[in-house]
mmCIF file of C-alpha atoms in Angstrom:
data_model
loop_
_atom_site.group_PDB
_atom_site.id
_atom_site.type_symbol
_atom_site.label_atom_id
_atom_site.label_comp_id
_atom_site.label_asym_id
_atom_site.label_seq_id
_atom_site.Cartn_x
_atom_site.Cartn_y
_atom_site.Cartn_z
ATOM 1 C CA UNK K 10 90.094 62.890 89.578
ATOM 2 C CA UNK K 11 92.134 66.187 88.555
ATOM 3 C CA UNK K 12 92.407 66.975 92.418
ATOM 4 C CA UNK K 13 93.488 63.203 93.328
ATOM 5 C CA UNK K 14 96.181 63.171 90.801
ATOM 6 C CA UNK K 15 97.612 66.652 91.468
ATOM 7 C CA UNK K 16 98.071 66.033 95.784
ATOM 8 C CA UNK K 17 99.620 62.664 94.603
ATOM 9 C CA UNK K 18 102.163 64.431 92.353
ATOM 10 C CA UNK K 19 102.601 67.338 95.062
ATOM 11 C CA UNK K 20 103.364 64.460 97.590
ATOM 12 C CA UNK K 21 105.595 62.813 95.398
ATOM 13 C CA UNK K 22 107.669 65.595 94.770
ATOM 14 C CA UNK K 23 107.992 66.569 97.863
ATOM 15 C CA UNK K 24 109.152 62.990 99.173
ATOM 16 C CA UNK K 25 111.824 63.248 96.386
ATOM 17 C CA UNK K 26 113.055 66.557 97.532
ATOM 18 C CA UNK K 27 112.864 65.800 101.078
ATOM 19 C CA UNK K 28 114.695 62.164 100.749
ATOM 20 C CA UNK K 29 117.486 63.737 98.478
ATOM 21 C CA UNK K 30 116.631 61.856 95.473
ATOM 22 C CA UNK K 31 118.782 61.591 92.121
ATOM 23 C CA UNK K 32 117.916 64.890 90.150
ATOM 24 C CA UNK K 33 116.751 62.879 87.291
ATOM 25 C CA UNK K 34 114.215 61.295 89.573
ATOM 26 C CA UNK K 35 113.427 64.640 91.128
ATOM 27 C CA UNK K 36 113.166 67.106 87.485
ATOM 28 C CA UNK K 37 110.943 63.997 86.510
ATOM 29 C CA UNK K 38 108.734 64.628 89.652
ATOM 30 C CA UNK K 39 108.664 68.241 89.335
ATOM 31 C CA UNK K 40 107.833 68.125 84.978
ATOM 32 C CA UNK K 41 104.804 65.859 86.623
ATOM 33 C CA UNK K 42 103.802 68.101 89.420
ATOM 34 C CA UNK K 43 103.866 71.128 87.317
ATOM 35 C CA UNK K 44 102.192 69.227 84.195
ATOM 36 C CA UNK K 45 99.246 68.956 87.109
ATOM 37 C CA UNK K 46 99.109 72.306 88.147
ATOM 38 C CA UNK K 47 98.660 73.472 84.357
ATOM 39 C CA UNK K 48 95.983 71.393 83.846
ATOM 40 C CA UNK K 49 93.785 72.774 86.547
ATOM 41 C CA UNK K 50 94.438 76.198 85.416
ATOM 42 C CA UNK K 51 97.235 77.384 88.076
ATOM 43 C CA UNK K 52 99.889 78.580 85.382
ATOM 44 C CA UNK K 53 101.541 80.762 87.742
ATOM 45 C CA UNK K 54 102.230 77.701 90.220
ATOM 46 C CA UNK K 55 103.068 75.111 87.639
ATOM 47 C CA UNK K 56 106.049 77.720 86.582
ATOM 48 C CA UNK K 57 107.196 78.344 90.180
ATOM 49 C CA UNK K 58 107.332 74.664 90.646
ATOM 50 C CA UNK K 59 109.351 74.575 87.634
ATOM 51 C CA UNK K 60 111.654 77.419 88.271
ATOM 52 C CA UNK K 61 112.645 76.263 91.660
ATOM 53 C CA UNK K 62 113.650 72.260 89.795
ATOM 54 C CA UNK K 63 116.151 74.297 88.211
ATOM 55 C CA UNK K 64 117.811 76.281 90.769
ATOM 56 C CA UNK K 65 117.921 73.000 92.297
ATOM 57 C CA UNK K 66 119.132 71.280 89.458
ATOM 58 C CA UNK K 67 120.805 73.021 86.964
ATOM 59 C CA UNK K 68 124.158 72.517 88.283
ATOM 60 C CA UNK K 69 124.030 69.365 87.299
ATOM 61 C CA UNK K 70 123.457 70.100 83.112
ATOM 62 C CA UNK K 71 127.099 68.948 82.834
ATOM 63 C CA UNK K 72 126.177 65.014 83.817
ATOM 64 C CA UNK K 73 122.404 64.936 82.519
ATOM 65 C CA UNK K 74 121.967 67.572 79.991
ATOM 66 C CA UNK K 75 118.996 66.311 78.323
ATOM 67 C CA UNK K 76 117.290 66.194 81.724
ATOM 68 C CA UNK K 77 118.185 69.675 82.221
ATOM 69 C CA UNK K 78 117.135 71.105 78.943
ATOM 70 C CA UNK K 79 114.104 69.377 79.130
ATOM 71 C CA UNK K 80 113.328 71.749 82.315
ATOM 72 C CA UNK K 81 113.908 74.450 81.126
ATOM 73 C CA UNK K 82 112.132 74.204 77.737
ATOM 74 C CA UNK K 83 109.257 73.294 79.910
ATOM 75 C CA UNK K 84 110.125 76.335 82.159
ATOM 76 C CA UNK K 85 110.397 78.808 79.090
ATOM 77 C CA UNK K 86 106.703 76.867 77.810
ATOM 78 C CA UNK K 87 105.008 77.896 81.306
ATOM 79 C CA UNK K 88 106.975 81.362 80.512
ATOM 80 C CA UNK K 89 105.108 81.820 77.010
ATOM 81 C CA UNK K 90 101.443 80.828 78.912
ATOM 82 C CA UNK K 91 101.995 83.244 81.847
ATOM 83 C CA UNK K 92 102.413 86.511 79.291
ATOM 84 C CA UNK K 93 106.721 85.938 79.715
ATOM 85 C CA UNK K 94 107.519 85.953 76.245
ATOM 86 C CA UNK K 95 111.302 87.758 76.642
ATOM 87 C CA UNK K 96 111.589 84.857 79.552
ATOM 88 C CA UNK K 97 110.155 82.505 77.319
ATOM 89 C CA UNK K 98 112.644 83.219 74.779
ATOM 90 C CA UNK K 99 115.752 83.314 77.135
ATOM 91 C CA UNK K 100 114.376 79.660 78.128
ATOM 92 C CA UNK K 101 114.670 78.425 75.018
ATOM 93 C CA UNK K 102 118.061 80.002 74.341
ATOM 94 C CA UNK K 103 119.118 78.366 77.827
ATOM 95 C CA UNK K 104 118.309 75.127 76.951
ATOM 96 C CA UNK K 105 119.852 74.993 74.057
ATOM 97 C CA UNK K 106 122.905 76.494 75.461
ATOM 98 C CA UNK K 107 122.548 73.100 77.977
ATOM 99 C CA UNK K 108 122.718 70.629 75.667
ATOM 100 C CA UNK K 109 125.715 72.126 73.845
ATOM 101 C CA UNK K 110 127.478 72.056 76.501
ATOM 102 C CA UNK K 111 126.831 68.778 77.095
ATOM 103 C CA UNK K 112 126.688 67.258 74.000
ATOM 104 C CA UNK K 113 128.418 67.516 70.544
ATOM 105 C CA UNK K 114 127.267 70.639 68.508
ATOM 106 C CA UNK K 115 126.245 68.225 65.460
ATOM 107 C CA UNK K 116 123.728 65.851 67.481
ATOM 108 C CA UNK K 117 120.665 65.980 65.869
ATOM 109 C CA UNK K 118 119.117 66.609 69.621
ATOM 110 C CA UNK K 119 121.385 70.177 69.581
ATOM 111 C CA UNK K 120 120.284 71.154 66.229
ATOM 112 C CA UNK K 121 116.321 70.222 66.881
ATOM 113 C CA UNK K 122 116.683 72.822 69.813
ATOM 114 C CA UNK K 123 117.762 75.407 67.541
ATOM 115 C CA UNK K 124 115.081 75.221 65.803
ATOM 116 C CA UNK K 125 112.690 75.705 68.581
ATOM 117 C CA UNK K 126 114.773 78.684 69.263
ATOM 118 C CA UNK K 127 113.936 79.810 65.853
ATOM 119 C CA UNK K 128 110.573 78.670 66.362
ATOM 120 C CA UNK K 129 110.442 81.202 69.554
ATOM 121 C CA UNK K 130 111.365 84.321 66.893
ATOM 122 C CA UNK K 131 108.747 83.290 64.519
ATOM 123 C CA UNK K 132 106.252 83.605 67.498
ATOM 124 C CA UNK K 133 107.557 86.603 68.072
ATOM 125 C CA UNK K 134 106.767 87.449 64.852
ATOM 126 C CA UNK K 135 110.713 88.256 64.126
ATOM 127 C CA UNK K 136 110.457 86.431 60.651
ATOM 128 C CA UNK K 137 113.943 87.259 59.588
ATOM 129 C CA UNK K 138 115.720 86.041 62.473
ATOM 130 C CA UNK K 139 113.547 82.890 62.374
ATOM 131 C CA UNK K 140 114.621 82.211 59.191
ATOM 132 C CA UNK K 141 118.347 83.193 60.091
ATOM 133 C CA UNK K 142 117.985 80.060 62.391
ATOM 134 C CA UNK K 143 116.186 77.581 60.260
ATOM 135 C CA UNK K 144 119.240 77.908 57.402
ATOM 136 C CA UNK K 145 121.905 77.553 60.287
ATOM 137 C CA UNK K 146 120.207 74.675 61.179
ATOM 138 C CA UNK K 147 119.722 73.254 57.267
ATOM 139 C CA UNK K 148 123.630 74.025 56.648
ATOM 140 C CA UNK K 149 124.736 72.042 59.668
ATOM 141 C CA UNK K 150 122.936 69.551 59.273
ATOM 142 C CA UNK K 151 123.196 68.955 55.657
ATOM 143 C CA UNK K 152 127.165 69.051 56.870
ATOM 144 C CA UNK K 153 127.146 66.186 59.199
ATOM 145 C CA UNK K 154 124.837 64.266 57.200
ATOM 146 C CA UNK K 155 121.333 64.658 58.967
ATOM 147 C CA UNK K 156 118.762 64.542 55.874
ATOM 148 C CA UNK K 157 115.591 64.568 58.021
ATOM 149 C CA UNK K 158 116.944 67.685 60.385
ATOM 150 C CA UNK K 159 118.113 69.517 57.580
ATOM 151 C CA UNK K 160 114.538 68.732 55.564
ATOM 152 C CA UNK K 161 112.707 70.205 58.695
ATOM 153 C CA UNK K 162 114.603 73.116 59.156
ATOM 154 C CA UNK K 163 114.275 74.140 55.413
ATOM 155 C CA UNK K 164 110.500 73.284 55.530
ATOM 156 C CA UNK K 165 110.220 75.225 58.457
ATOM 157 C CA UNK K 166 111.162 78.232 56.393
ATOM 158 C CA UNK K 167 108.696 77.391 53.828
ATOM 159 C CA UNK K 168 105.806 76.681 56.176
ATOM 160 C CA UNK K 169 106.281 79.932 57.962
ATOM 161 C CA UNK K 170 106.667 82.167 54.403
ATOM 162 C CA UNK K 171 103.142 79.888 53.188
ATOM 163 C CA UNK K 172 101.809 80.884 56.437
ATOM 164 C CA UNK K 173 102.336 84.163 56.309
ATOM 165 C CA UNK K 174 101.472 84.758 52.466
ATOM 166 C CA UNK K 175 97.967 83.376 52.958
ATOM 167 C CA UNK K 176 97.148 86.385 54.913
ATOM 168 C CA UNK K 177 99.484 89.349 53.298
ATOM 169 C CA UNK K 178 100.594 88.969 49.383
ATOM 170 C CA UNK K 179 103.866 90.910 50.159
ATOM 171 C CA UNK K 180 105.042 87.656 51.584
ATOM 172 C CA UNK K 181 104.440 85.573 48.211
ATOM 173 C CA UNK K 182 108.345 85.992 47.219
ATOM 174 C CA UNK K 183 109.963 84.618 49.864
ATOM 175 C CA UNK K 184 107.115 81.541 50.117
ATOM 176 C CA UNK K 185 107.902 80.613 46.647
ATOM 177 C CA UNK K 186 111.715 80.653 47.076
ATOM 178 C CA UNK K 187 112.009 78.596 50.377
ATOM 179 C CA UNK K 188 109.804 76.341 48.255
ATOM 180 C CA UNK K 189 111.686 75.964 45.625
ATOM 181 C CA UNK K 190 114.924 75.783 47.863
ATOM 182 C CA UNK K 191 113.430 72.295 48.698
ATOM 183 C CA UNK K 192 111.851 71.260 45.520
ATOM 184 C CA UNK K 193 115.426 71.477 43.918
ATOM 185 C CA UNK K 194 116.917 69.258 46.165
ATOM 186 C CA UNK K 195 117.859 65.676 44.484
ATOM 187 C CA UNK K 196 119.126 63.831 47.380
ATOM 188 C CA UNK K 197 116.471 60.732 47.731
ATOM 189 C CA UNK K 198 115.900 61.319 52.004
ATOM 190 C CA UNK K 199 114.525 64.562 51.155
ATOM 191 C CA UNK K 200 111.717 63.145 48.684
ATOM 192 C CA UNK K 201 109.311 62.993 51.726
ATOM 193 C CA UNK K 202 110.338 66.953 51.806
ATOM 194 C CA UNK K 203 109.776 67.734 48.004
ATOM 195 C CA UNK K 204 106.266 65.957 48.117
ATOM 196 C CA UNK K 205 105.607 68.800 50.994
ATOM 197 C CA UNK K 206 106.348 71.457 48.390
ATOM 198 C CA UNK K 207 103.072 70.188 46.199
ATOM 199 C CA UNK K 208 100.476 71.064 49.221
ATOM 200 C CA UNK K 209 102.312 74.721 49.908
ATOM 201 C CA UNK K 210 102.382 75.502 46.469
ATOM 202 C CA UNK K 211 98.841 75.101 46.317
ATOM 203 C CA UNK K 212 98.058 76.896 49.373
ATOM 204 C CA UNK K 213 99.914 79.702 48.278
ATOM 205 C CA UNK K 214 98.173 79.636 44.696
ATOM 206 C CA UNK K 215 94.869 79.112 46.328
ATOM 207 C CA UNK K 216 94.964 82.104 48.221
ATOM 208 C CA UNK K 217 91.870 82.965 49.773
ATOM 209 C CA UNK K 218 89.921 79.359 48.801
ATOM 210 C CA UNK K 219 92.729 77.345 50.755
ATOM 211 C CA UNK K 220 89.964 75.486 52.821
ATOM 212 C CA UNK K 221 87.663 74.182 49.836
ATOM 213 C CA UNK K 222 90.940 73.812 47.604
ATOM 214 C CA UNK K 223 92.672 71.626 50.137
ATOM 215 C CA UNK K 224 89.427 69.589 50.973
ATOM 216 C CA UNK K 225 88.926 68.768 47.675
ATOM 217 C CA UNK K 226 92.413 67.334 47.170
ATOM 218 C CA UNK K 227 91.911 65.295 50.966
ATOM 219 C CA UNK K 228 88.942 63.634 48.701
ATOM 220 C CA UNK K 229 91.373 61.980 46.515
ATOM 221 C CA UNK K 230 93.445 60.496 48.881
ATOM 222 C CA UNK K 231 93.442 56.817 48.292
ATOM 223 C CA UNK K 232 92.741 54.081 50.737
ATOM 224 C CA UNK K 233 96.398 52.832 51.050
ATOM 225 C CA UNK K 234 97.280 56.552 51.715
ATOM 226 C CA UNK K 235 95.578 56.735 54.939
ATOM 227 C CA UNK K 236 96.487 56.902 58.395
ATOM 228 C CA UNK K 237 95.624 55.843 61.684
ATOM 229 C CA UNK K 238 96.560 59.164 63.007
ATOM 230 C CA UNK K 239 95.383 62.506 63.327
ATOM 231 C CA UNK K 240 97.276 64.131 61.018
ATOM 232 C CA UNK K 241 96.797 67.831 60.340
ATOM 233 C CA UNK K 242 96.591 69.283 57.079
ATOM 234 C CA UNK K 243 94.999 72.644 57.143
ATOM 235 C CA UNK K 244 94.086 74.502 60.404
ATOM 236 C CA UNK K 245 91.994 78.094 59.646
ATOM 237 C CA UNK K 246 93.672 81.269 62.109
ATOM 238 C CA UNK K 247 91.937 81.903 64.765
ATOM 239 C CA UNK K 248 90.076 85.647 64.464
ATOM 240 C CA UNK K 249 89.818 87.456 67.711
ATOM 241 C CA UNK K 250 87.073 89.807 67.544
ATOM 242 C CA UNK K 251 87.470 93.452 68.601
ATOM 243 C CA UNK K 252 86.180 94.878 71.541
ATOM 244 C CA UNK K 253 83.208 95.955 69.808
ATOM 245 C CA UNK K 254 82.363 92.474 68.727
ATOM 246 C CA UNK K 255 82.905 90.792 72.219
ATOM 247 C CA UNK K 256 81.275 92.962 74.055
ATOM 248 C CA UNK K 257 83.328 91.845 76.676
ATOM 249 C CA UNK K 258 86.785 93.727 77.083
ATOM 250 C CA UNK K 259 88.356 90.984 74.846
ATOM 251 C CA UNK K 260 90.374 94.016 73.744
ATOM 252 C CA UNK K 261 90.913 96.820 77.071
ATOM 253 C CA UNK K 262 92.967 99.381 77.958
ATOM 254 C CA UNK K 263 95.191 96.492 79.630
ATOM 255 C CA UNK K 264 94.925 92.924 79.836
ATOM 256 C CA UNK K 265 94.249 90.337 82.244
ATOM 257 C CA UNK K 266 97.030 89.346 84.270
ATOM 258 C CA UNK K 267 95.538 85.341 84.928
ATOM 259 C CA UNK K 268 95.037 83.528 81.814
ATOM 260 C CA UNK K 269 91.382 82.452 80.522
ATOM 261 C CA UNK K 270 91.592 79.064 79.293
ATOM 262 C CA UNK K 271 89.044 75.961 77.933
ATOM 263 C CA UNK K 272 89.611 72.487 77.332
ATOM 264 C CA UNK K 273 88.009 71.530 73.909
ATOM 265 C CA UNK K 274 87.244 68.463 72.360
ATOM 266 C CA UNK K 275 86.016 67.306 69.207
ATOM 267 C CA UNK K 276 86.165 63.987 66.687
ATOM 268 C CA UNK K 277 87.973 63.954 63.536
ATOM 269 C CA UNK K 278 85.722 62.107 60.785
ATOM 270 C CA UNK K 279 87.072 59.519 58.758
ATOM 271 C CA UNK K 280 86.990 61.900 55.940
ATOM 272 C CA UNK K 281 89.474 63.938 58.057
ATOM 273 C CA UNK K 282 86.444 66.967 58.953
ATOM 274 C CA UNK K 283 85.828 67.889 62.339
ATOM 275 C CA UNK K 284 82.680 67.370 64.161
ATOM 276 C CA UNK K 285 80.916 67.112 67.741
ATOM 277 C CA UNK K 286 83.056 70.636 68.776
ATOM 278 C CA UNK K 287 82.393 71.050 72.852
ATOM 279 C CA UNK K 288 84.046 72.295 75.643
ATOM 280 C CA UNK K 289 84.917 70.197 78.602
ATOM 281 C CA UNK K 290 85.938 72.871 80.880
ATOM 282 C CA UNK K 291 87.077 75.944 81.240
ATOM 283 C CA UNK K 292 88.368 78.319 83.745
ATOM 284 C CA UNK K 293 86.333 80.695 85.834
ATOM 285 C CA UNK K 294 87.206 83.658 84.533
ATOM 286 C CA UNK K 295 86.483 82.936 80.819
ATOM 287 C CA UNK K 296 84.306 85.993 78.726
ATOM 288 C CA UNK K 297 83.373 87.531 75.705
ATOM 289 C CA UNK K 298 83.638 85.707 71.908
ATOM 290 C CA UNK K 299 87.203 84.219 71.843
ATOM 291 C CA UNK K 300 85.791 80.676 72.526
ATOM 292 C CA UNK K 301 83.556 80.775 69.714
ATOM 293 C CA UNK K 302 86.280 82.118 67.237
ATOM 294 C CA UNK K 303 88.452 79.377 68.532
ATOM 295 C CA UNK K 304 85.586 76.550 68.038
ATOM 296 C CA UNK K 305 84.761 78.596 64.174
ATOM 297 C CA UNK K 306 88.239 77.840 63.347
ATOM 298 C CA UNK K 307 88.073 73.897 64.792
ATOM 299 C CA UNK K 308 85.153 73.696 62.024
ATOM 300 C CA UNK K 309 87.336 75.050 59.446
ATOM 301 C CA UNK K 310 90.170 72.149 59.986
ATOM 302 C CA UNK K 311 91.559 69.405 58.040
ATOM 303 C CA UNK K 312 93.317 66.683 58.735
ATOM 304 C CA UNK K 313 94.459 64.066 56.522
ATOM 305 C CA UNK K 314 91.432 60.758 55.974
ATOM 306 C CA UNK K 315 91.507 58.130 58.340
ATOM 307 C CA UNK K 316 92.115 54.482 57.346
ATOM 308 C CA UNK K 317 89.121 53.714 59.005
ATOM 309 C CA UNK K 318 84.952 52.815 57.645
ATOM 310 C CA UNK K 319 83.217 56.333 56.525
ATOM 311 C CA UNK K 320 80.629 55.223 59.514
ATOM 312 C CA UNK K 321 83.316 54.913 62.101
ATOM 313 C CA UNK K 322 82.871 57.820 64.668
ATOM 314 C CA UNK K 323 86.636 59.072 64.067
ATOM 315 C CA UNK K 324 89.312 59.960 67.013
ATOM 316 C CA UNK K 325 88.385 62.521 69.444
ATOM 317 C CA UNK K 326 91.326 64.862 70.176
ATOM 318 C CA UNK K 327 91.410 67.443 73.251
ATOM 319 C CA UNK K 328 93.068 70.690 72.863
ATOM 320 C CA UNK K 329 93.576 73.609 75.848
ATOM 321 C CA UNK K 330 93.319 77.055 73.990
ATOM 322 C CA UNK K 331 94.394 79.447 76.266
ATOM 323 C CA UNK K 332 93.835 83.599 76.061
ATOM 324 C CA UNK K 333 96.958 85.297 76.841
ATOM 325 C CA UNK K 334 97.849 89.164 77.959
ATOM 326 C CA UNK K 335 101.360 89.424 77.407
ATOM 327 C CA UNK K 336 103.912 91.558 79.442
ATOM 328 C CA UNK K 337 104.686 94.620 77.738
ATOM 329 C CA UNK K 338 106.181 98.465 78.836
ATOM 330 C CA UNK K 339 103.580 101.266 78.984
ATOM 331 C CA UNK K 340 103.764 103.777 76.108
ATOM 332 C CA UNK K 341 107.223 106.168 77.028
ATOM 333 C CA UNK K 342 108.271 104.486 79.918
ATOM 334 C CA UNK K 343 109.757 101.005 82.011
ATOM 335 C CA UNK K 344 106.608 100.491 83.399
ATOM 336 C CA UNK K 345 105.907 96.636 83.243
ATOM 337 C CA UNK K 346 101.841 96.136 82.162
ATOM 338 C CA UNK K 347 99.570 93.436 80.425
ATOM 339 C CA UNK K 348 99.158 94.315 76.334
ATOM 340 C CA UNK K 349 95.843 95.288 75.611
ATOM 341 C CA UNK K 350 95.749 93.198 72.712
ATOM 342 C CA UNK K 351 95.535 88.829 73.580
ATOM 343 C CA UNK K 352 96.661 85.806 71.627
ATOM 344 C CA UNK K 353 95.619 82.241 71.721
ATOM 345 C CA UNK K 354 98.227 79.504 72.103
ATOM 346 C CA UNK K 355 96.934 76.165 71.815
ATOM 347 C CA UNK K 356 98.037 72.870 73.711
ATOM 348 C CA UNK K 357 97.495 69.780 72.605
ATOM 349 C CA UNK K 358 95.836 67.477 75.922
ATOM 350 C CA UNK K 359 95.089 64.620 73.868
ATOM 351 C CA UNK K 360 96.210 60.569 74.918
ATOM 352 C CA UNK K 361 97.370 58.893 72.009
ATOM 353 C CA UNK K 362 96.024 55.258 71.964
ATOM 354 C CA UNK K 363 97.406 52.528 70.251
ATOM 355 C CA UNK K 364 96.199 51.333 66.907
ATOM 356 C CA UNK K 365 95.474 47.659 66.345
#
C-alpha cells in the first residue's frame, strides 16, 4: 500500500513539474512526494526531493510566503533526520526570514516561527540562546497584543528550564523563575498559562518521583475534565544504553551514516496509561537495545484521562522513533564524520479521527 501511494505521488509530481504547474500546486506535490519517501525509510531522497522544490520555488517567497516557508521548514526537518543539524538550523532561520519578508513582523504566523527557531537552539542544547528567543518572542507579542503567542513563548522557557532540572539540580533556579514569570501574570488570556505553572511546579518539586507524583494527580481528574484527545502529560527520556549494554555498536568509534528507524504503536487507556507497545515496522538496518529503551520509556508515559468508559480500549497512536548519527568534525581537524554518540527524534505518524 506504502509502494502504491509513493509511485502515485512520484507521478504526480512529476506531471506538475513537467506541465508547468502553479508553484503552490507543485511545493504541495513535492511536501507529498517527500512525506512518502520518509515513510518508507529513504530520508536522504525525501530531502533531495525537497531541496530541489525550493531551488525551483523559492523565488517566488515574495507572492506565497507561507508556501515557501512551509518548504523549507520541512526541508530543515528532513535536515535534522539525515544527521544536518547546522543545515537544519539555517532552515529554520530561512524560513523565518521568508515569511518576514512577506508578511508583517507582528503576525502571529512570524512570531510562531521564531519560536521554532528557538526551538532549533534548545535541540541544540544552546539553552541560553533558546531562551534569548522565547523572551523576544513574549515581548513582541505581548506588544501587539497576542496573549496566546506571548503565553507559549514564556511557557516555552519554563518547560525547557522544568525539563532540564528534572535531570541536573543546577537548573532548579532558572525553572522556578520562568515559572513564576508566568504565575505573576494577571491578564485573564493567560489563566490557561498560570494553571500550567501548577503541573511544573510539581514536577520540579517531585524530582526524581515525577512519574508516580504526576499519575497520582491524573487520578483526580474529574469526568468533565476529560478529553477526547491524546493529550500528553508526562513523557519519561529516553536512555540510550552504552556500548557495553547494547552489545551492538549503539555507541562506535563513528556512527552510521543511514538512519535506523521503527514505526511504533501503542493504545492510550482511558486512564491516560499506555498499553499494547509493538512495533509495526522498522528499517533493515535496525540493532542493538535502543528500541527497547524507546518502548521502556512509552511504558513510563502519561497522558491526560480520556472522556471515554474505563473498559473502552483507548486511542492507538503511531510514532516513528528514529536513531540518528549526526554530522560532526573529527577531533583537530575539518574533516566531516558521523558522531559516535546517537539521539532519538521522534515523529508523530498518527491519523487523527474525528470524535462523535
Amino acid at each position: 500500500m506504502v509502494g502504491q501511494r509513493l509511485s502515485g505521488t512520484e507521478r504526480a509530481l512529476a506531471q506538475c513539474i513537467a506541465r508547468g504547474c502553479p508553484p503552490k500546486e507543485e511545493i504541495a506535490a513535492s511536501l507529498a512526494h517527500a512525506e512518502n519517501q520518509f515513510l518508507v525509510g529513504d530520508y536522504a531522497a525525501s530531502r533531495q526531493t525537497l531541496l530541489k522544490a525550493r531551488s525551483r520555488n523559492e523565488k517566488y517567497a515574495k507572492d506565497i510566503p507561507v508556501d515557501v516557508a512551509n518548504l523549507i521548514r520541512a526541508s530543515g526537518r528532513l535536515a535534522s533526520l539525515n544527521g544536518l543539524s547546522d543545515s537544519s538550523r539555517t532552515n529554520s532561520i530561512d524560513s523565518l526570514d521568508v515569511l518576514k519578508g512577506g508578511l508583517d513582523h507582528s503576525d502571529p504566523r512570524v512570531l510562531m516561527e521564531r519560536l521554532l527557531v528557538g526551538d532549533t537552539f534548545a535541540k541544540e542544547h544552546r539553552y541560553t540562546a533558546a531562551e534569548e528567543v522565547y523572551a523576544t518572542v513574549a515581548k513582541q507579542a505581548g506588544a501587539a497584543g497576542l496573549k496566546q503567542v506571548e503565553g507559549l513563548a514564556m511557557l516555552r522557557t519554563a518547560v525547557l528550564y522544568t525539563a532540564l532540572a528534572s535531570v541536573d539540580h543546577a537548573y532548579d533556579y532558572q525553572a522556578g523563575k520562568a515559572i513564576r514569570r508566568i504565575r505573576d501574570t494577571t491578564d485573564p488570556e493567560l489563566a490557561p498559562f498560570r494553571e500550567a505553572t501548577v503541573t511544573l511546579e510539581r514536577r520540579v518539586k517531585a524530582g526524581d518521583k515525577v512519574h508516580d507524583v504526576e499519575k497520582a494527580e491524573l487520578a483526580k481528574v474529574p469526568a468533565g475534565e476529560r478529553t477526547n484527545e491524546a493529550v500528553l502529560v508526562y513523557a519519561a527520556p529516553i536512555d540510550l544504553p552504552d556500548r557495553s549494554q547494547s552489545g551492538s555498536k549503539v555507541v562506535a568509534m563513528t556512527g552510521d551514516r543511514v538512519p535506523q528507524w521503527a514505526d511504533v504503536t501503542f493504545m492510550v487507556r482511558p486512564d491516560g496509561t499506555v498499553q499494547d507497545i509493538d512495533v509495526l515496522r522498522q528499517s533493515d538496518n535496525v540493532r542493538g537495545a535502543w528500541l527497547e529503551s524507546v518502548k521502556t520509556s512509552l511504558t513510563k508515559r502519561l497522558y491526560r484521562p480520556l472522556a471515554m468508559a474505563a473498559d473502552k480500549p483507548g486511542l492507538r497512536r503511531i510514532e516513528r522513533y528514529s536513531l540518528i548519527y549526526d554530522v560532526t568534525y573529527a577531533a583537530g581537524s575539518r574533516v566531516q564524520v558521523r558522531s559516535s554518540e546517537p539521539r532519538v527524534e521522534m515523529t508523530d505518524l498518527t491519523v487523527e479521527t474525528p470524535t462523535g
